[in-house]
Short mmCIF file of C-alpha atoms and ligand atoms in Angstrom, two decimals:
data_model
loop_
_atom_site.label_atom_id
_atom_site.label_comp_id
_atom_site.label_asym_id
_atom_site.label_seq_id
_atom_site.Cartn_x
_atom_site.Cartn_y
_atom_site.Cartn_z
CA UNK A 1 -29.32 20.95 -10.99
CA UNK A 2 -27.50 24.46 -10.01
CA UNK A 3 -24.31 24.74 -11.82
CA UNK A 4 -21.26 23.10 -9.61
CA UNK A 5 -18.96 25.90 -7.76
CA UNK A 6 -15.69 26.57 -9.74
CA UNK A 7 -12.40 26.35 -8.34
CA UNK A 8 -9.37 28.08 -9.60
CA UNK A 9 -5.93 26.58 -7.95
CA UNK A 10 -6.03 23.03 -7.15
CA UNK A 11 -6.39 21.27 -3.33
CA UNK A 12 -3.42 18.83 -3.00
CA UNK A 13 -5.55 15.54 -2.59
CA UNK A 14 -3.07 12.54 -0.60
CA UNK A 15 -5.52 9.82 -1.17
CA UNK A 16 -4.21 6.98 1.94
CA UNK A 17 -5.48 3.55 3.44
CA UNK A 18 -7.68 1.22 4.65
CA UNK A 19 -11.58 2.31 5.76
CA UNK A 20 -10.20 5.97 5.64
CA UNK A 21 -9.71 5.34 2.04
CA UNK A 22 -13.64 3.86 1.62
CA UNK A 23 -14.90 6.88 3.62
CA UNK A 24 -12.80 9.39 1.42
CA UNK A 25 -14.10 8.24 -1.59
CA UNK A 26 -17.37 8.01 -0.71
CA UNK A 27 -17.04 11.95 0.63
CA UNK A 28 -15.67 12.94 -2.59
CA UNK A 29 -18.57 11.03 -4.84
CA UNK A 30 -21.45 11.88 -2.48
CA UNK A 31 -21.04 15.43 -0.37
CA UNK A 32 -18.56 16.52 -2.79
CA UNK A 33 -18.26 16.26 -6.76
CA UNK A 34 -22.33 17.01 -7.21
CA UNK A 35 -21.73 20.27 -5.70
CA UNK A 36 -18.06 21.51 -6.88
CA UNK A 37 -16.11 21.23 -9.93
CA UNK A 38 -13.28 19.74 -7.87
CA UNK A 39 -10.03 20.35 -8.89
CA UNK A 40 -7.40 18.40 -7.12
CA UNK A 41 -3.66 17.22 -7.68
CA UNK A 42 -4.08 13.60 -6.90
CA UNK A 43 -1.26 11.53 -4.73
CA UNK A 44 -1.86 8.19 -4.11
CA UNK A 45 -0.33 6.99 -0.60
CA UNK A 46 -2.12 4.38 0.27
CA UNK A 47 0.79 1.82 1.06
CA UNK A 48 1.07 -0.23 -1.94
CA UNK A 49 1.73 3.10 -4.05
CA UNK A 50 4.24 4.51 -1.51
CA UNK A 51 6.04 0.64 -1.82
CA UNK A 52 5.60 1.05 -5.46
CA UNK A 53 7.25 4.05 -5.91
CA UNK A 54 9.73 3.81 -3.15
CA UNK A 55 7.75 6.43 -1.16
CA UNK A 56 8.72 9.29 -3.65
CA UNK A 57 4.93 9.60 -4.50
CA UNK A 58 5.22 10.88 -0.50
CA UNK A 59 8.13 13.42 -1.16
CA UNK A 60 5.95 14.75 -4.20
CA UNK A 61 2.81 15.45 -2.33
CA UNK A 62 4.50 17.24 0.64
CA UNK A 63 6.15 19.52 -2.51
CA UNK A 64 2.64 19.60 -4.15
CA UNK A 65 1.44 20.78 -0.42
CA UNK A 66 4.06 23.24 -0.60
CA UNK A 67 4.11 24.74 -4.24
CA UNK A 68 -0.49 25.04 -4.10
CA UNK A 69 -0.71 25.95 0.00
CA UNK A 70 -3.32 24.07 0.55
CA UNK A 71 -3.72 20.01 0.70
CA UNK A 72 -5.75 17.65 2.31
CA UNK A 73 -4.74 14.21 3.60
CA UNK A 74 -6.28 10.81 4.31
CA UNK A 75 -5.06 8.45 7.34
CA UNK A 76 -2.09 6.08 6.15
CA UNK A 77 -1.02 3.01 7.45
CA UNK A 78 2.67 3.63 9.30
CA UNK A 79 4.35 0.69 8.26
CA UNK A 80 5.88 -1.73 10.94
CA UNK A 81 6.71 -5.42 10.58
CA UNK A 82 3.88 -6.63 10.37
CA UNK A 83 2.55 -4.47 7.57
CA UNK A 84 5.67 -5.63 5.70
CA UNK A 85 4.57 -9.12 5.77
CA UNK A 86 1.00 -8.02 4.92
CA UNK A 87 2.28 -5.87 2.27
CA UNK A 88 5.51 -7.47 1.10
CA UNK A 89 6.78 -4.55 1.37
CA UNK A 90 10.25 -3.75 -0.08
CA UNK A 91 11.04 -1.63 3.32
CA UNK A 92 9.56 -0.82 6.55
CA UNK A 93 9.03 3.02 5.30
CA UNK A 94 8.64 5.76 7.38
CA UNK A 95 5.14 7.16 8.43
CA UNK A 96 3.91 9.85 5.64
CA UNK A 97 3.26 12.17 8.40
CA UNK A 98 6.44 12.10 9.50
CA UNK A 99 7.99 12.52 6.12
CA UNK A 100 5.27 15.58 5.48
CA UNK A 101 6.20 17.30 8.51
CA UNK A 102 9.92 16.84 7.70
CA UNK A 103 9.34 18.87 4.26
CA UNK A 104 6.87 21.65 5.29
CA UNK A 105 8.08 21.94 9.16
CA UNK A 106 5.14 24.26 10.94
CA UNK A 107 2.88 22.85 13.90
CA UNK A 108 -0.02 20.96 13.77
CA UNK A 109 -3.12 22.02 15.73
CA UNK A 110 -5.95 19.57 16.21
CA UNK A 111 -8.86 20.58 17.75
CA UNK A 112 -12.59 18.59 18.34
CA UNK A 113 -15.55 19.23 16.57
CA UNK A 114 -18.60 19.94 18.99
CA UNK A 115 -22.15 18.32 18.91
CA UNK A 116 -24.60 18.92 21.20
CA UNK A 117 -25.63 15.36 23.11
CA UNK A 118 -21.99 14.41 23.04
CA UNK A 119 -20.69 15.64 25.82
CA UNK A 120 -17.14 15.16 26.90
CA UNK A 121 -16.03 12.91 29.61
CA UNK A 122 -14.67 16.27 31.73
CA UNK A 123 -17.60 17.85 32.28
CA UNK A 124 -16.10 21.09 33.05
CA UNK A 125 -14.68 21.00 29.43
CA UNK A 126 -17.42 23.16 27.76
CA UNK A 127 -15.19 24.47 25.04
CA UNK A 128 -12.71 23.06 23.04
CA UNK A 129 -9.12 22.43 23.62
CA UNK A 130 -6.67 23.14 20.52
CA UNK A 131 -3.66 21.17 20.72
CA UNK A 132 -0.76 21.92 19.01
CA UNK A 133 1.98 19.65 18.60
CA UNK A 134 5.41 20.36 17.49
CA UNK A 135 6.46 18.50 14.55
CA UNK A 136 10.06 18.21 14.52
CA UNK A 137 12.71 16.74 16.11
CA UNK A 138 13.01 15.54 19.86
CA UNK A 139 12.11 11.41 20.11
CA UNK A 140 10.60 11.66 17.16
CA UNK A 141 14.38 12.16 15.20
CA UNK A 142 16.51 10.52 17.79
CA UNK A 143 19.42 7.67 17.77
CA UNK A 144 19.40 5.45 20.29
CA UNK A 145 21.54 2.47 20.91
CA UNK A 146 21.93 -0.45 23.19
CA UNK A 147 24.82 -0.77 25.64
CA UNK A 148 26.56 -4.10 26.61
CA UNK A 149 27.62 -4.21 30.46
CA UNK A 150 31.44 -2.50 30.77
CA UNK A 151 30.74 0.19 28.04
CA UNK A 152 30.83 3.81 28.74
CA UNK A 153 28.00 6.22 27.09
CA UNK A 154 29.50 9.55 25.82
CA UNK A 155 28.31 12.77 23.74
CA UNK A 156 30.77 14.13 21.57
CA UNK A 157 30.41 17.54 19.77
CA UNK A 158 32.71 19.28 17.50
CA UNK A 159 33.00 22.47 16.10
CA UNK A 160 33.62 24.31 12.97
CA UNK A 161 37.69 23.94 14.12
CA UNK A 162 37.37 20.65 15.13
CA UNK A 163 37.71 21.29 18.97
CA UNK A 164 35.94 19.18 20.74
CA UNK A 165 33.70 18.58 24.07
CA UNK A 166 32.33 15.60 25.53
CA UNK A 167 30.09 14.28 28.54
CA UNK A 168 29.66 11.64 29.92
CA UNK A 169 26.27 9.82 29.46
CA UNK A 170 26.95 6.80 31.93
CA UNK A 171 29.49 4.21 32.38
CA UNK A 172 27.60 0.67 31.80
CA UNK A 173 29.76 -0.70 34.66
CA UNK A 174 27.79 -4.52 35.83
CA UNK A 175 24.57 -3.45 33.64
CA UNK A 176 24.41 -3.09 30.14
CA UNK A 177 21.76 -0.47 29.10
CA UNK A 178 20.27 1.77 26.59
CA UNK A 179 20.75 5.48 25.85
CA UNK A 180 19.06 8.22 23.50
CA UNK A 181 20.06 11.38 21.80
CA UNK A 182 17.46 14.08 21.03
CA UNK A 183 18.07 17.34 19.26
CA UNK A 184 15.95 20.01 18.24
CA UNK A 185 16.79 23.23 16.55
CA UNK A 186 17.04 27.02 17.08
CA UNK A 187 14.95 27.38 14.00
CA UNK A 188 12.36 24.79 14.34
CA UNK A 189 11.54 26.08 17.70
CA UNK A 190 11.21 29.42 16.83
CA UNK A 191 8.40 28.98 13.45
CA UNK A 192 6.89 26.42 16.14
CA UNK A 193 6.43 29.47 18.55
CA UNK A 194 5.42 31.95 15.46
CA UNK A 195 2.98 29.27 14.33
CA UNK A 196 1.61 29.10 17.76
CA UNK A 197 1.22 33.09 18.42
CA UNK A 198 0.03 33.47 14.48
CA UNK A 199 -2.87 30.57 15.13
CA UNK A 200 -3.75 31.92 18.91
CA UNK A 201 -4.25 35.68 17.33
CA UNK A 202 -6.24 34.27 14.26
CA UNK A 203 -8.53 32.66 16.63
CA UNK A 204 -8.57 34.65 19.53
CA UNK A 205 -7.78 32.37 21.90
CA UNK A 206 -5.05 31.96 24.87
CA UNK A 207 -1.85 29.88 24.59
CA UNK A 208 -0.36 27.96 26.61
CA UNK A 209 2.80 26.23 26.59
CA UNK A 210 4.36 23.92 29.26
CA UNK A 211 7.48 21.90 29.49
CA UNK A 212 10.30 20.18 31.34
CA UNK A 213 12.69 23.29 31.88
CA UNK A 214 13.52 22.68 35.68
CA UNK A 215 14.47 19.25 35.29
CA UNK A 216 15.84 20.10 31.86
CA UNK A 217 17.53 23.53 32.19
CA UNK A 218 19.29 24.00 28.90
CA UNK A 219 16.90 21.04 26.11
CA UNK A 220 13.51 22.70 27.57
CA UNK A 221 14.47 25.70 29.24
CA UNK A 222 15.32 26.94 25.58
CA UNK A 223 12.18 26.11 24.39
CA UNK A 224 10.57 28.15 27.56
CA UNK A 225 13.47 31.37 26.31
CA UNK A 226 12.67 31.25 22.33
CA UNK A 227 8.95 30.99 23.58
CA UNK A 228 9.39 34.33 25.79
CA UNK A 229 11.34 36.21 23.16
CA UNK A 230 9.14 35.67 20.16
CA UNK A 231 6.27 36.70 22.66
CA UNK A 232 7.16 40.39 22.78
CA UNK A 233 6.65 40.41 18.88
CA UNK A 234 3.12 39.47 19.64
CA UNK A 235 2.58 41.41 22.76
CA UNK A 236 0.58 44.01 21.03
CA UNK A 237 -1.75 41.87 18.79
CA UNK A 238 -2.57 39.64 22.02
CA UNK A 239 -3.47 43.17 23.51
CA UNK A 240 -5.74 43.73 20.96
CA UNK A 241 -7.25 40.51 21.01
CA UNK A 242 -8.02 40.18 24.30
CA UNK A 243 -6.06 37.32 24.81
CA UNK A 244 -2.70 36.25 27.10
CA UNK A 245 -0.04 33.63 26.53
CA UNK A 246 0.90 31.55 29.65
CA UNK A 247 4.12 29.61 30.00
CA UNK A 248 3.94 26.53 32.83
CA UNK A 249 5.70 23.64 33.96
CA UNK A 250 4.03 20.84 31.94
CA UNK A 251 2.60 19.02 35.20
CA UNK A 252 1.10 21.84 35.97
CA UNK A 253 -0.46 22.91 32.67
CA UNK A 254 -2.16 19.02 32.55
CA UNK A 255 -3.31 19.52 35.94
CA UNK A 256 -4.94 23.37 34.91
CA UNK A 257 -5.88 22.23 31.40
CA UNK A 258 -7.96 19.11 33.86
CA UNK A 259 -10.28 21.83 35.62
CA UNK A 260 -10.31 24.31 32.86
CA UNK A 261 -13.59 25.07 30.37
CA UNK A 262 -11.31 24.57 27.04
CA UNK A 263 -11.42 27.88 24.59
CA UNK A 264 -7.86 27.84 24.67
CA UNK A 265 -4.46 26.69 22.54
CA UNK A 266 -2.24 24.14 24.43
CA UNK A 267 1.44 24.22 22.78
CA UNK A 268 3.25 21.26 22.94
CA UNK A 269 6.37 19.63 22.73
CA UNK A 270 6.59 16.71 20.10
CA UNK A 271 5.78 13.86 22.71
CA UNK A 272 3.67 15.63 25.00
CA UNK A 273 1.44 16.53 21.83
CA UNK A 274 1.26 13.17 20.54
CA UNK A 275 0.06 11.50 23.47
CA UNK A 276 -2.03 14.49 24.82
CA UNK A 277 -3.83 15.15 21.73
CA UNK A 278 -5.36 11.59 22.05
CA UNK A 279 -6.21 12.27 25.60
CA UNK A 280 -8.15 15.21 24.92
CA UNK A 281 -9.46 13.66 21.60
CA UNK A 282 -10.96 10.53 23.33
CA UNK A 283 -11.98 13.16 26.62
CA UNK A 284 -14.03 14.97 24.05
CA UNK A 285 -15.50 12.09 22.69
CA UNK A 286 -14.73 10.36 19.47
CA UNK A 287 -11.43 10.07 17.96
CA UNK A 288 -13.68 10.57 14.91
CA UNK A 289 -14.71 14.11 15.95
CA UNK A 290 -10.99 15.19 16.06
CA UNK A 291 -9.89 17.69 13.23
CA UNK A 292 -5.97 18.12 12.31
CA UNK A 293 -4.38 20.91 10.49
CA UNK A 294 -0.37 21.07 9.78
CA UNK A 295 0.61 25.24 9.32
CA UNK A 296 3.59 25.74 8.01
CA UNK A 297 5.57 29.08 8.89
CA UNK A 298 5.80 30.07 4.84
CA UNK A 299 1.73 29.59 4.96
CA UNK A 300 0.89 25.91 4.08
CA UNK A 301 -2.11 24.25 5.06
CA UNK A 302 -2.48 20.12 5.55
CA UNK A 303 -5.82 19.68 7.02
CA UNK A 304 -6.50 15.64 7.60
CA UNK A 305 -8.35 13.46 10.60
CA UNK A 306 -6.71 13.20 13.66
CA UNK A 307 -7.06 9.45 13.71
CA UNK A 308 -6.00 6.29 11.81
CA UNK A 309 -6.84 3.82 9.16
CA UNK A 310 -9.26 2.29 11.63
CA UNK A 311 -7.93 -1.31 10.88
CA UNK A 312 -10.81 -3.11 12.94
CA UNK A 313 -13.42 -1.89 10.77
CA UNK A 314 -12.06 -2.28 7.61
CA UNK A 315 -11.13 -5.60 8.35
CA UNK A 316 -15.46 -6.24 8.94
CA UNK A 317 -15.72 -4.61 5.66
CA UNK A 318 -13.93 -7.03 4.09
CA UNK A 319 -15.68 -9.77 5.78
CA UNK A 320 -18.36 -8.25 3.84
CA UNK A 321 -19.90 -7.15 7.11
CA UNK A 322 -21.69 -3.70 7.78
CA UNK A 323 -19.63 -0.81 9.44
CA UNK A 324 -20.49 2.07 11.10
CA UNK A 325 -17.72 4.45 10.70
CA UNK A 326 -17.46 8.25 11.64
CA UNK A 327 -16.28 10.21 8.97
CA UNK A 328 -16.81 13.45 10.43
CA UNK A 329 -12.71 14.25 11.16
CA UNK A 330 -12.28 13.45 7.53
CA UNK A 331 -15.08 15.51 6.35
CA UNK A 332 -14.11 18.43 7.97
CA UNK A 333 -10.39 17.84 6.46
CA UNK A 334 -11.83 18.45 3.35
CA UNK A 335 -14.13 21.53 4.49
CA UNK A 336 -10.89 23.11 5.99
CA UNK A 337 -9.08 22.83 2.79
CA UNK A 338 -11.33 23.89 0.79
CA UNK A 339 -12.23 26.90 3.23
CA UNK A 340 -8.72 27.98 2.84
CA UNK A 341 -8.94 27.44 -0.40
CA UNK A 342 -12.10 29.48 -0.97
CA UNK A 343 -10.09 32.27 1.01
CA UNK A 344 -6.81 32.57 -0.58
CA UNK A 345 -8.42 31.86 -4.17
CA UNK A 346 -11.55 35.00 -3.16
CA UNK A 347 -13.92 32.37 -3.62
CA UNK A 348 -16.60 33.14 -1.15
CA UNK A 349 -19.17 30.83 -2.84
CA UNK A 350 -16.40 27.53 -2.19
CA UNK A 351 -15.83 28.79 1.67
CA UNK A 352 -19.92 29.15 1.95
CA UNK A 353 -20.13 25.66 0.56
CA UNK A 354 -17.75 24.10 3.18
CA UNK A 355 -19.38 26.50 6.06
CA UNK A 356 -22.43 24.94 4.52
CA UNK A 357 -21.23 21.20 4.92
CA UNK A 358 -19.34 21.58 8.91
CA UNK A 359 -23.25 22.84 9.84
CA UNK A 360 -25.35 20.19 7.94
CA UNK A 361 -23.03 17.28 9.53
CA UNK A 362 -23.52 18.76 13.09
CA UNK A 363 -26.84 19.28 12.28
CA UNK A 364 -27.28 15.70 11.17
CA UNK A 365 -25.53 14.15 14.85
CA UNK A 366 -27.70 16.75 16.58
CA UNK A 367 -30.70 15.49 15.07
CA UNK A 368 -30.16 12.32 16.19
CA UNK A 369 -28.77 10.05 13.48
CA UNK A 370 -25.35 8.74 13.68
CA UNK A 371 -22.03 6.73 13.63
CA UNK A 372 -22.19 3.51 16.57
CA UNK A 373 -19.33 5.14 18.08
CA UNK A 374 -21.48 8.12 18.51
CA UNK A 375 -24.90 6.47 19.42
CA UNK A 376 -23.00 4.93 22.48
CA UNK A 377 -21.93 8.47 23.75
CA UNK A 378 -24.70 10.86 22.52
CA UNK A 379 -27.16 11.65 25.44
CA UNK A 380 -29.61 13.03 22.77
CA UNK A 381 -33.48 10.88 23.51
CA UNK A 382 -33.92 10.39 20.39
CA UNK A 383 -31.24 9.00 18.20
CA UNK A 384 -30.56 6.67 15.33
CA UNK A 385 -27.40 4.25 14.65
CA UNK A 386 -27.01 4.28 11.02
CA UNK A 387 -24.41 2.64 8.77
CA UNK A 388 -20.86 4.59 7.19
CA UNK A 389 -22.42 5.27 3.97
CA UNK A 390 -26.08 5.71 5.21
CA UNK A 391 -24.69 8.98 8.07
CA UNK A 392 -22.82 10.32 4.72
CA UNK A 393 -26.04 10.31 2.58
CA UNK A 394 -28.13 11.49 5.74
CA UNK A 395 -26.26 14.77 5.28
CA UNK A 396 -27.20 15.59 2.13
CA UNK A 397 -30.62 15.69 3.32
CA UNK A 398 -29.69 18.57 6.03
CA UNK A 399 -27.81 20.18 3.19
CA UNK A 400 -30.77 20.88 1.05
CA UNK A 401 -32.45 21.93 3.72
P1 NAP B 501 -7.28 4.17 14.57
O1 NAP B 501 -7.32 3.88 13.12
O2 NAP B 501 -7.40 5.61 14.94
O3 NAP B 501 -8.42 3.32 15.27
C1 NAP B 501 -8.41 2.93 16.62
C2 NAP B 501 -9.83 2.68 17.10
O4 NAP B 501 -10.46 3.92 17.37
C3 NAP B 501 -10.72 2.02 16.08
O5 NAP B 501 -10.57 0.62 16.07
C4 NAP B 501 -12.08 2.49 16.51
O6 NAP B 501 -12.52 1.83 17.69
C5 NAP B 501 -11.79 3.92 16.92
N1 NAP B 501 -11.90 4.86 15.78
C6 NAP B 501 -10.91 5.62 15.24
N2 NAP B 501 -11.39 6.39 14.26
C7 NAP B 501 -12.70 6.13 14.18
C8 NAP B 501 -13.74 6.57 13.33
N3 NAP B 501 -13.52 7.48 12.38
N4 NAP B 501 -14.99 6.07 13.50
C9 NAP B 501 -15.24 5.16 14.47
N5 NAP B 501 -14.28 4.70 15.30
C10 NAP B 501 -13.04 5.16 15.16
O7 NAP B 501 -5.90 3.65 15.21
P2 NAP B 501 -5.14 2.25 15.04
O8 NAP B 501 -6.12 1.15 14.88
O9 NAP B 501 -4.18 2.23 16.14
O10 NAP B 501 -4.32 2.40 13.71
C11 NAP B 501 -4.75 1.89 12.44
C12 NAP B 501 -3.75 2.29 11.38
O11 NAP B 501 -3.77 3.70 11.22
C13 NAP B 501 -2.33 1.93 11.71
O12 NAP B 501 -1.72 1.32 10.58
C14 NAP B 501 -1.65 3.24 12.03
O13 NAP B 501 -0.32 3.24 11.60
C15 NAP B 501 -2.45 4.22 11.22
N6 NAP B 501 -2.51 5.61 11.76
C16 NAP B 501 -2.45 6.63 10.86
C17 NAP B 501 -2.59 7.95 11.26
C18 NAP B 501 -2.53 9.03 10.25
O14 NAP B 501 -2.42 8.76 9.06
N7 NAP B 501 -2.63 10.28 10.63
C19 NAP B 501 -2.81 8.24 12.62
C20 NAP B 501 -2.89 7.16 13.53
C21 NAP B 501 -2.75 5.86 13.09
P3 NAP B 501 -13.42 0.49 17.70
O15 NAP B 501 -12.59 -0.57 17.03
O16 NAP B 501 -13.61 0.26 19.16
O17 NAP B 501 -14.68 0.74 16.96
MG1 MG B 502 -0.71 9.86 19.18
#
C-alpha cells in the first residue's frame, strides 16, 4: 500500500444525523482514511450531543470553522416538536445551520454536480446554476406576533437621544391578525454582495441578483443600492474576466433564469434562496447531486450537502431493510474541504486526491451504476441500481483505475 497523503492543519469535521450520519462514516472508513492521514477536529452534532451539551458543542464548531478556515458538515436534524418527543429533548433548539451562519455570516452557494444520463428536467439548462443564498437576517431572524381584533400594530424606533418615530402597521379594527418584523443590516448586506462578486470572479461566471425593490422601495431597494455600489469595486476584475453582473426584479430573474443554459451565479435574498435552491436542486435532478458551500467574508469555508437527514430512509435502515442512498452531495463536501484545504495548506498531492475522488464518482454514475434515486432519472442504456454502501465501494474501483 502507497503511503497515506499527509495533512498539516486540521478540516473541522461536524459529524450530524440520521442516514447522513451512516453515509458519512462509511465515506470516511471507505473513500477516505485508506488514502489520507486524516486529520480532523471532531464535533459531534448529531442531536442527542447538541441536547447533551445544550447546543454549545454547535457554538464550538462554528469557532473551530472559524479559527482552521476550513470545515465540513453533515445534515442535522432541525429540531421541531416532534423531534422533542422523539428525542426528549430538553429544548426545541435552533437548526445548526442557522446557528453556523449566525457566527461566520458570509453566503452560501450551492451548486449541482453534473453526470452525463441525468439530465435536468429544463432541458435548456445545460450548465449549472449556482445559487447563492444570503444567510442572515430577513424571515429567517424576525418577531412576529398575533393580534386580537381592536388592537393597533405599530413600529417604534428610537435613537441614540431617545427621539422617537413610529408607523403604523394596521389597526386590527373587527379582525384580529398577525404581523412580522424583518431587519437586515448595512453590514450583512454588503460581505453578502463582496461574497457574491469574490465567488462570481473566482469562477468566472455572471451574477445575478433580483429582488422586491419596486414593491419594497427602501427593505429591497437597499439591497439593489449596496449591490450597485460594491459593483464598481469589481468593475475591473469582471472586465477582465469576461463576465457582467445583472441586477433584476426577482420575477423577472425566475422567469430568465427558466429559459437560460445555467453557467451563471443567481444571488439571493434569504427566502428566495431557500426555496429556489430546492427548485433548481430537484430541476437538476437529485437533491443528492446538490453541493453547499458557506464563504465567509474573513475567508471561511463550510462545505456540506445541500439536503437533509433523509428521515425515510433511515427509518428502512432501521427496519433492517436495504437502502439506496446517494451520497454524492456529501462526498463532494468532503472533496471541497479538503480541496481548500490542499490549497491553503500547498498541498497539491491532498487537492489531486479530492480532484481524483469528484471524477471517479462521476465516472462511476456515468458508467452506469448507481443510487435508486438516480436509476429512475438516468437515461444512460445500460445502468445498475446498487445499494448505499455497494455505489460507495463501486468507486473505489474507478479510483484505482
Ligand atoms: P431530506 O432529508 O432532504 O429528504 C427528503 C427526500 O428527498 C428523501 O426522503 C428522499 O426522497 C430525497 N433525498 C434527499 N436526499 C437524498 C439522498 N442523498 N439520496 C436519495 N434521496 C434523497 O429532507 P427532509 O426529509 O425534509 O428532512 C429530514 C431531516 O433533515 C429533517 O429533520 C430536517 O430538519 C433535516 N434537514 C437538514 C438539513 C441540513 O442539515 N442542511 C437540510 C434540510 C433538512 P425519497 O424518500 O422519495 O427517496
Ligand atoms: Mg430550503
Amino acid at each position: 500500500m502507497a503511503e497515506k497523503i499527509k495533512m498539516t492543519a486540521p478540516v473541522v469535521e461536524m459529524d450530524g444525523d440520521e442516514m447522513t450520519r451512516i453515509l458519512w462514516k462509511m465515506i470516511k472508513d471507505i473513500l477516505l482514511v485508506p488514502y489520507i492521514d486524516l486529520k480532523t477536529e471532531y464535533y459531534d452534532l448529531g442531536l442527542e450531543q447538541r441536547n447533551a451539551t445544550n447546543d454549545q458543542v454547535t457554538i464550538d464548531s462554528a469557532n473551530a470553522a472559524k479559527k482552521y478556515g476550513v470545515a465540513v458538515k453533515c445534515a442535522t436534524i432541525t429540531a421541531n416538536a416532534q423531534r422533542v418527543e422523539e428525542y426528549k429533548l430538553k429544548e426545541m433548539w435552533k437548526s445548526p445551520n442557522v446557528t453556523i451562519r449566525a457566527i461566520l455570516d458570509g453566503t452560501v452557494f450551492r451548486a449541482p454536480i453534473i453526470a452525463k444520463g441525468i439530465n435536468p428536467y429544463v432541458p435548456t439548462w445545460v450548465k449549472p446554476i449556482t445559487i447563492a443564498r444570503h444567510a442572515y437576517g430577513d424571515v429567517y431572524k424576525n418577531v412576529e406576533i398575533k393580534l386580537k381584533d381592536g388592537e393597533k400594530a405599530e413600529l417604534l424606533v428610537t435613537d441614540k437621544d431617545g427621539n422617537i418615530k413610529k408607523l403604523l402597521v394596521h389597526d386590527f379594527a373587527g379582525t384580529g391578525g398577525i404581523i412580522q418584523a424583518q431587519h437586515n443590516t448595512e453590514q450583512s448586506i454588503a460581505s453578502f454582495a463582496h461574497s457574491c462578486f469574490k465567488f462570481a470572479v473566482d469562477t468566472k461566471q455572471d451574477l445575478w441578483f433580483g429582488a422586491k425593490d419596486t414593491i419594497s422601495k427602501t427593505y429591497d431597494h437597499r439591497f439593489k443600492d449596496i449591490f450597485a455600489d460594491i459593483y464598481d469595486e469589481y468593475k475591473a476584475e469582471f472586465k477582465e474576466a469576461g463576465i457582467n453582473y445583472y441586477y433584476m426584479l426577482i420575477d423577472d430573474a425566475v422567469a430568465r433564469v427558466m429559459r437560460s443554459e445555467g453557467g451563471y451565479i443567481w444571488a439571493c435574498k434569504n427566502y428566495d434562496g431557500d426555496v429556489m435552491s430546492d427548485m433548481v436542486a430537484t430541476a437538476f435532478g437529485s437533491l443528492g447531486m446538490m453541493t453547499s458551500v458557506l464563504v465567509s467574508p474573513d475567508g471561511a469555508y463550510e462545505y456540506e450537502a445541500a439536503h437533509g437527514t433523509v428521515t425515510r430512509h433511515y427509518y428502512n435502515h432501521l427496519k433492517g431493510q436495504e437502502t439506496s442512498t446517494n451520497s454524492v452531495a456529501t462526498i463532494f463536501a468532503w472533496t471541497g474541504a479538503l480541496k481548500k484545504r490542499g490549497e491553503l495548506d500547498g498541498l497539491a498531492e491532498l487537492s489531486a486526491f479530492a480532484e481524483n475522488l469528484e471524477r471517479a464518482t462521476i465516472r462511476t454514475i456515468e458508467n452506469g451504476v448507481m443510487t435508486n434515486d438516480l436509476y429512475s432519472l438516468s437515461s444512460l442504456s445500460v445502468k445498475k441500481k446498487v445499494n448505499t454502501e455497494d455505489f460507495i465501494r463501486e468507486i473505489v474501483k474507478n479510483l484505482k483505475n
